[in-house]
Amino acid sequence: MAEDDQMWRVSGLHRFQVVRCVVTGHRDRFGVEVSITDPESSVPAFIDFVMLSDDIRHPKPADFPEVGSVFDAVTLDFMPGGELRLSARASSVARQRARDTES
């Protein structure tokens, strides 16, 4: 758990934070690599294909956002290799924004 806390400190982010990101690459059929631009963070980040959309139909690589696309996402957790996982589902972003305004 201490290692996880350190990763959050180094990233300058916190769990379940809404961030702005830009797609920097596609990882085959698995999802998209993103760079977090607001607030700026240099940690490597990834959005798994099942976290790209609320659509019941999982997106295929042809459906992935283009490199350079900018959108909001929610920070979820760090993977063992230090990569940050995000959710870009509209429902995840809306739910977190609603929670943020409640507090």
N, CA, C and O of each residue as an XYZ file, in Angstrom:
412
protein
N       0.824     -1.199      0.000
C       0.000      0.000      0.000
C       0.865      1.259      0.000
O       0.510      2.249     -0.641
N       1.989      1.235      0.706
C       2.865      2.412      0.750
C       3.388      2.751     -0.643
O       3.512      3.926     -0.990
N       3.697      1.723     -1.446
C       4.184      1.971     -2.812
C       3.103      2.662     -3.642
O       3.399      3.570     -4.418
N       1.849      2.230     -3.478
C       0.730      2.842     -4.186
C       0.598      4.311     -3.783
O       0.412      5.171     -4.645
N       0.693      4.608     -2.488
C       0.616      5.992     -2.016
C       1.726      6.836     -2.621
O       1.506      7.989     -2.990
N       2.919      6.260     -2.722
C       4.047      6.988     -3.291
C       3.802      7.299     -4.771
O       4.154      8.379     -5.245
N       3.205      6.363     -5.491
C       2.915      6.592     -6.910
C       1.946      7.763     -7.070
O       2.120      8.597     -7.958
N       0.935      7.825     -6.218
C      -0.015      8.938     -6.286
C       0.687     10.253     -5.987
O       0.449     11.251     -6.667
N       1.558     10.264     -4.965
C       2.285     11.505     -4.616
C       3.151     11.965     -5.780
O       3.139     13.141     -6.145
N       3.902     11.038     -6.361
C       4.797     11.378     -7.470
C       4.002     11.888     -8.671
O       4.449     12.792     -9.375
N       2.833     11.312     -8.901
C       2.020     11.700    -10.064
C       1.403     13.089     -9.908
O       1.090     13.748    -10.900
N       1.228     13.534     -8.652
C       0.552     14.807     -8.412
C      -0.956     14.706     -8.562
O      -1.654     15.719     -8.601
N      -1.455     13.477     -8.646
C      -2.887     13.228     -8.840
C      -3.434     12.465     -7.637
O      -2.685     12.083     -6.738
N      -4.745     12.248     -7.630
C      -5.338     11.385     -6.611
C      -6.380     10.477     -7.261
O      -6.875     10.742     -8.356
N      -6.691      9.411     -6.553
C      -7.648      8.424     -7.062
C      -9.011      9.076     -7.294
O      -9.474      9.877     -6.481
N      -9.638      8.727     -8.400
C     -10.971      9.208     -8.799
C     -10.988     10.713     -9.058
O     -11.951     11.400     -8.716
N      -9.935     11.206     -9.655
C      -9.838     12.611    -10.043
C     -10.175     12.741    -11.525
O      -9.714     11.945    -12.343
N     -10.969     13.734    -11.863
C     -11.257     14.003    -13.275
C     -10.063     14.769    -13.850
O      -9.633     15.787    -13.307
N      -9.545     14.252    -14.957
C      -8.382     14.852    -15.619
C      -8.680     15.024    -17.102
O      -9.571     14.369    -17.645
N      -7.939     15.897    -17.747
C      -8.005     16.077    -19.199
C      -6.827     15.307    -19.780
O      -5.716     15.385    -19.255
N      -7.057     14.568    -20.853
C      -5.971     13.800    -21.452
C      -6.052     13.849    -22.973
O      -7.083     14.190    -23.553
N      -4.938     13.500    -23.594
C      -4.839     13.464    -25.050
C      -4.312     12.085    -25.446
O      -3.383     11.562    -24.830
N      -4.913     11.511    -26.473
C      -4.493     10.195    -26.955
C      -3.143     10.330    -27.646
O      -2.965     11.148    -28.549
N      -2.191      9.502    -27.198
C      -0.849      9.524    -27.776
C      -0.544      8.273    -28.600
O       0.435      8.244    -29.346
N      -1.378      7.242    -28.465
C      -1.141      6.019    -29.220
C      -2.218      4.984    -28.981
O      -2.997      5.071    -28.032
N      -2.244      3.999    -29.870
C      -3.157      2.863    -29.736
C      -2.331      1.642    -29.374
O      -1.234      1.449    -29.898
N      -2.848      0.833    -28.493
C      -2.152     -0.386    -28.090
C      -2.929     -1.587    -28.641
O      -3.664     -2.267    -27.925
N      -2.735     -1.814    -29.930
C      -3.398     -2.906    -30.627
C      -4.900     -2.865    -30.330
O      -5.524     -1.815    -30.480
N      -5.482     -3.975    -29.917
C      -6.920     -4.029    -29.637
C      -7.231     -3.755    -28.168
O      -8.387     -3.843    -27.755
N      -6.224     -3.427    -27.387
C      -6.381     -3.354    -25.940
C      -6.824     -1.998    -25.411
O      -7.389     -1.928    -24.320
N      -6.586     -0.925    -26.146
C      -6.987      0.391    -25.666
C      -6.074      1.479    -26.178
O      -5.382      1.317    -27.184
N      -6.084      2.610    -25.456
C      -5.310      3.766    -25.912
C      -4.376      4.278    -24.819
O      -4.711      4.283    -23.635
N      -3.215      4.700    -25.250
C      -2.264      5.363    -24.369
C      -2.589      6.847    -24.387
O      -2.895      7.412    -25.438
N      -2.522      7.475    -23.218
C      -2.833      8.898    -23.126
C      -1.784      9.631    -22.310
O      -1.057      9.043    -21.509
N      -1.731     10.923    -22.538
C      -0.917     11.826    -21.741
C      -1.892     12.717    -20.970
O      -2.835     13.258    -21.548
N      -1.664     12.864    -19.680
C      -2.537     13.703    -18.857
C      -2.035     15.136    -18.953
O      -0.879     15.426    -18.643
N      -2.924     16.032    -19.389
C      -2.526     17.412    -19.640
C      -3.076     18.408    -18.625
O      -2.529     19.501    -18.481
N      -4.148     18.050    -17.919
C      -4.712     18.977    -16.927
C      -5.378     18.202    -15.804
O      -6.430     17.597    -16.009
N      -4.778     18.211    -14.620
C      -3.497     18.842    -14.332
C      -2.369     18.041    -14.978
O      -2.467     16.825    -15.142
N      -1.329     18.723    -15.331
C      -0.222     18.075    -16.031
C       0.431     17.028    -15.141
O       0.693     17.267    -13.962
N       0.689     15.859    -15.730
C       1.383     14.782    -15.021
C       2.182     13.991    -16.042
O       1.739     13.794    -17.174
N       3.346     13.547    -15.641
C       4.212     12.819    -16.573
C       4.091     11.308    -16.437
O       4.835     10.582    -17.096
N       3.178     10.808    -15.603
C       3.060      9.362    -15.435
C       2.466      8.736    -16.698
O       1.585      9.324    -17.324
N       2.944      7.549    -17.075
C       2.350      6.863    -18.219
C       0.912      6.465    -17.878
O       0.644      6.000    -16.770
N      -0.006      6.644    -18.820
C      -1.412      6.361    -18.550
C      -2.037      5.608    -19.722
O      -1.605      5.730    -20.868
N      -3.068      4.827    -19.397
C      -3.691      3.931    -20.367
C      -5.178      3.824    -20.077
O      -5.596      3.813    -18.919
N      -5.977      3.743    -21.143
C      -7.407      3.497    -21.002
C      -7.725      2.193    -21.720
O      -7.609      2.101    -22.942
N      -8.124      1.191    -20.956
C      -8.500     -0.108    -21.488
C      -9.730      0.052    -22.379
O     -10.581      0.899    -22.108
N      -9.832     -0.742    -23.427
C     -10.927     -0.587    -24.387
C     -12.297     -0.653    -23.731
O     -13.222      0.005    -24.206
N     -12.466     -1.421    -22.658
C     -13.780     -1.509    -22.007
C     -14.106     -0.254    -21.197
O     -15.243     -0.078    -20.761
N     -13.120      0.614    -20.995
C     -13.323      1.848    -20.230
C     -13.402      3.081    -21.134
O     -13.383      4.210    -20.643
N     -13.490      2.873    -22.443
C     -13.556      3.988    -23.385
C     -14.963      4.528    -23.589
O     -15.135      5.690    -23.957
N     -15.978      3.688    -23.350
C     -17.342      4.082    -23.692
C     -18.346      3.365    -22.806
O     -18.069      2.285    -22.284
N     -19.512      3.973    -22.641
C     -20.608      3.334    -21.926
C     -21.388      2.382    -22.821
O     -22.258      1.652    -22.345
N     -21.085      2.386    -24.095
C     -21.784      1.536    -25.050
C     -21.660      0.074    -24.620
O     -20.582     -0.378    -24.232
N     -22.761     -0.651    -24.691
C     -22.743     -2.078    -24.335
C     -21.807     -2.844    -25.260
O     -21.159     -3.807    -24.851
N     -21.747     -2.409    -26.495
C     -20.857     -3.028    -27.476
C     -19.448     -2.491    -27.227
O     -19.216     -1.284    -27.304
N     -18.533     -3.370    -26.934
C     -17.163     -2.921    -26.686
C     -16.544     -2.391    -27.976
O     -16.699     -2.992    -29.039
N     -15.841     -1.257    -27.877
C     -15.247     -0.681    -29.089
C     -14.136     -1.554    -29.660
O     -13.402     -2.216    -28.926
N     -14.035     -1.539    -30.941
C     -12.949     -2.217    -31.653
C     -11.902     -1.151    -31.979
O     -12.203      0.041    -31.914
N     -10.678     -1.556    -32.328
C      -9.645     -0.566    -32.623
C     -10.077      0.521    -33.601
O      -9.641      1.666    -33.475
N     -10.923      0.188    -34.571
C     -11.391      1.202    -35.532
C     -12.263      2.258    -34.851
O     -12.423      3.362    -35.371
N     -12.828      1.917    -33.684
C     -13.679      2.840    -32.937
C     -12.895      3.696    -31.937
O     -13.436      4.655    -31.387
N     -11.638      3.357    -31.703
C     -10.847      4.084    -30.712
C     -10.702      5.546    -31.128
O     -10.660      5.855    -32.319
N     -10.627      6.447    -30.142
C     -10.395      7.855    -30.483
C      -9.048      8.006    -31.209
O      -8.081      7.309    -30.901
N      -9.011      8.909    -32.153
C      -7.792      9.135    -32.927
C      -6.686      9.712    -32.051
O      -6.950     10.378    -31.049
N      -5.445      9.444    -32.446
C      -4.299     10.067    -31.788
C      -4.490     11.577    -31.895
O      -4.795     12.097    -32.969
N      -4.312     12.268    -30.791
C      -4.517     13.707    -30.738
C      -5.869     14.100    -30.156
O      -6.076     15.261    -29.805
N      -6.796     13.138    -30.049
C      -8.108     13.426    -29.454
C      -7.944     13.809    -27.984
O      -7.139     13.227    -27.257
N      -8.727     14.802    -27.570
C      -8.655     15.307    -26.195
C     -10.009     15.066    -25.530
O     -11.056     15.342    -26.115
N      -9.977     14.550    -24.308
C     -11.214     14.311    -23.567
C     -10.909     14.173    -22.081
O      -9.749     14.089    -21.677
N     -11.966     14.151    -21.276
C     -11.828     13.983    -19.832
C     -11.936     12.515    -19.470
O     -12.595     11.733    -20.156
N     -11.277     12.156    -18.381
C     -11.308     10.788    -17.868
C     -11.149     10.844    -16.352
O     -10.872     11.900    -15.783
N     -11.328      9.700    -15.713
C     -11.216      9.602    -14.254
C     -10.060      8.669    -13.923
O      -9.956      7.580    -14.487
N      -9.196      9.091    -13.014
C      -8.090      8.239    -12.582
C      -8.647      7.079    -11.753
O      -9.535      7.268    -10.922
N      -8.117      5.883    -11.989
C      -8.596      4.706    -11.262
C      -7.540      4.155    -10.317
O      -7.708      4.196     -9.098
N      -6.452      3.641    -10.877
C      -5.429      3.040    -10.027
C      -4.160      2.803    -10.830
O      -4.174      2.818    -12.061
N      -3.076      2.587    -10.123
C      -1.807      2.257    -10.757
C      -1.673      0.752    -10.894
O      -2.023     -0.004     -9.988
N      -1.164      0.332    -12.030
C      -0.868     -1.077    -12.270
C       0.509     -1.372    -11.687
O       1.275     -0.445    -11.422
N       0.839     -2.656    -11.481
C       2.129     -3.000    -10.868
C       3.341     -2.374    -11.559
O       4.330     -2.083    -10.887
N       3.302     -2.157    -12.863
C       4.430     -1.559    -13.577
C       4.492     -0.046    -13.474
O       5.400      0.570    -14.032
N       3.538      0.573    -12.764
C       3.546      2.020    -12.585
C       2.681      2.792    -13.559
O       2.651      4.022    -13.521
N       1.970      2.084    -14.439
C       1.099      2.754    -15.400
C      -0.254      3.062    -14.734
O      -0.835      2.220    -14.050
N      -0.726      4.280    -14.954
C      -2.004      4.714    -14.391
C      -3.136      4.300    -15.321
O      -3.073      4.539    -16.526
N      -4.157      3.685    -14.768
C      -5.342      3.311    -15.536
C      -6.429      4.357    -15.321
O      -6.615      4.871    -14.218
N      -7.146      4.659    -16.409
C      -8.200      5.670    -16.386
C      -9.486      5.099    -16.961
O      -9.471      4.086    -17.661
N     -10.602      5.761    -16.658
C     -11.876      5.478    -17.307
C     -12.328      6.724    -18.050
O     -12.370      7.816    -17.484
N     -12.668      6.552    -19.331
C     -13.193      7.666    -20.126
C     -14.690      7.506    -20.363
O     -15.270      8.223    -21.178
N     -15.316      6.572    -19.655
C     -16.763      6.403    -19.790
C     -17.448      7.692    -19.345
O     -17.119      8.247    -18.297
N     -18.388      8.157    -20.136
C     -19.118      9.382    -19.792
C     -19.785      9.253    -18.430
O     -19.830     10.219    -17.668
N     -20.303      8.066    -18.116
C     -20.955      7.858    -16.818
C     -19.960      7.975    -15.662
O     -20.311      8.495    -14.603
N     -18.743      7.507    -15.846
C     -17.718      7.608    -14.799
C     -17.348      9.060    -14.534
O     -17.234      9.488    -13.386
N     -17.161      9.815    -15.625
C     -16.793     11.232    -15.494
C     -17.937     12.011    -14.843
O     -17.701     12.810    -13.936
N     -19.163     11.789    -15.293
C     -20.319     12.504    -14.737
C     -20.520     12.159    -13.263
O     -20.791     13.043    -12.450
N     -20.390     10.881    -12.918
C     -20.557     10.452    -11.525
C     -19.510     11.114    -10.628
O     -19.830     11.580     -9.535
N     -18.261     11.156    -11.092
C     -17.221     11.761    -10.266
C     -17.410     13.263    -10.142
O     -17.190     13.825     -9.070
N     -17.810     13.914    -11.212
C     -18.074     15.360    -11.140
C     -19.200     15.641    -10.143
O     -19.119     16.599     -9.375
N     -20.243     14.818    -10.149
C     -21.349     14.989     -9.198
C     -20.856     14.800     -7.771
O     -21.247     15.553     -6.880
N     -20.013     13.815     -7.543
C     -19.447     13.593     -6.188
C     -18.575     14.755     -5.764
O     -18.590     15.163     -4.603
N     -17.810     15.291     -6.713
C     -16.930     16.421     -6.399
C     -17.736     17.655     -5.982
O     -17.305     18.406     -5.107
N     -18.885     17.866     -6.593
C     -19.691     19.050     -6.240
C     -20.422     18.850     -4.922
O     -20.788     19.825     -4.267
N     -20.644     17.580     -4.517
C     -21.287     17.299     -3.234
C     -20.376     17.618     -2.057
O     -20.846     17.997     -0.984
N     -19.069     17.463     -2.264
C     -18.139     17.638     -1.138
C     -17.663     19.056     -0.967
O     -16.880     19.339     -0.060
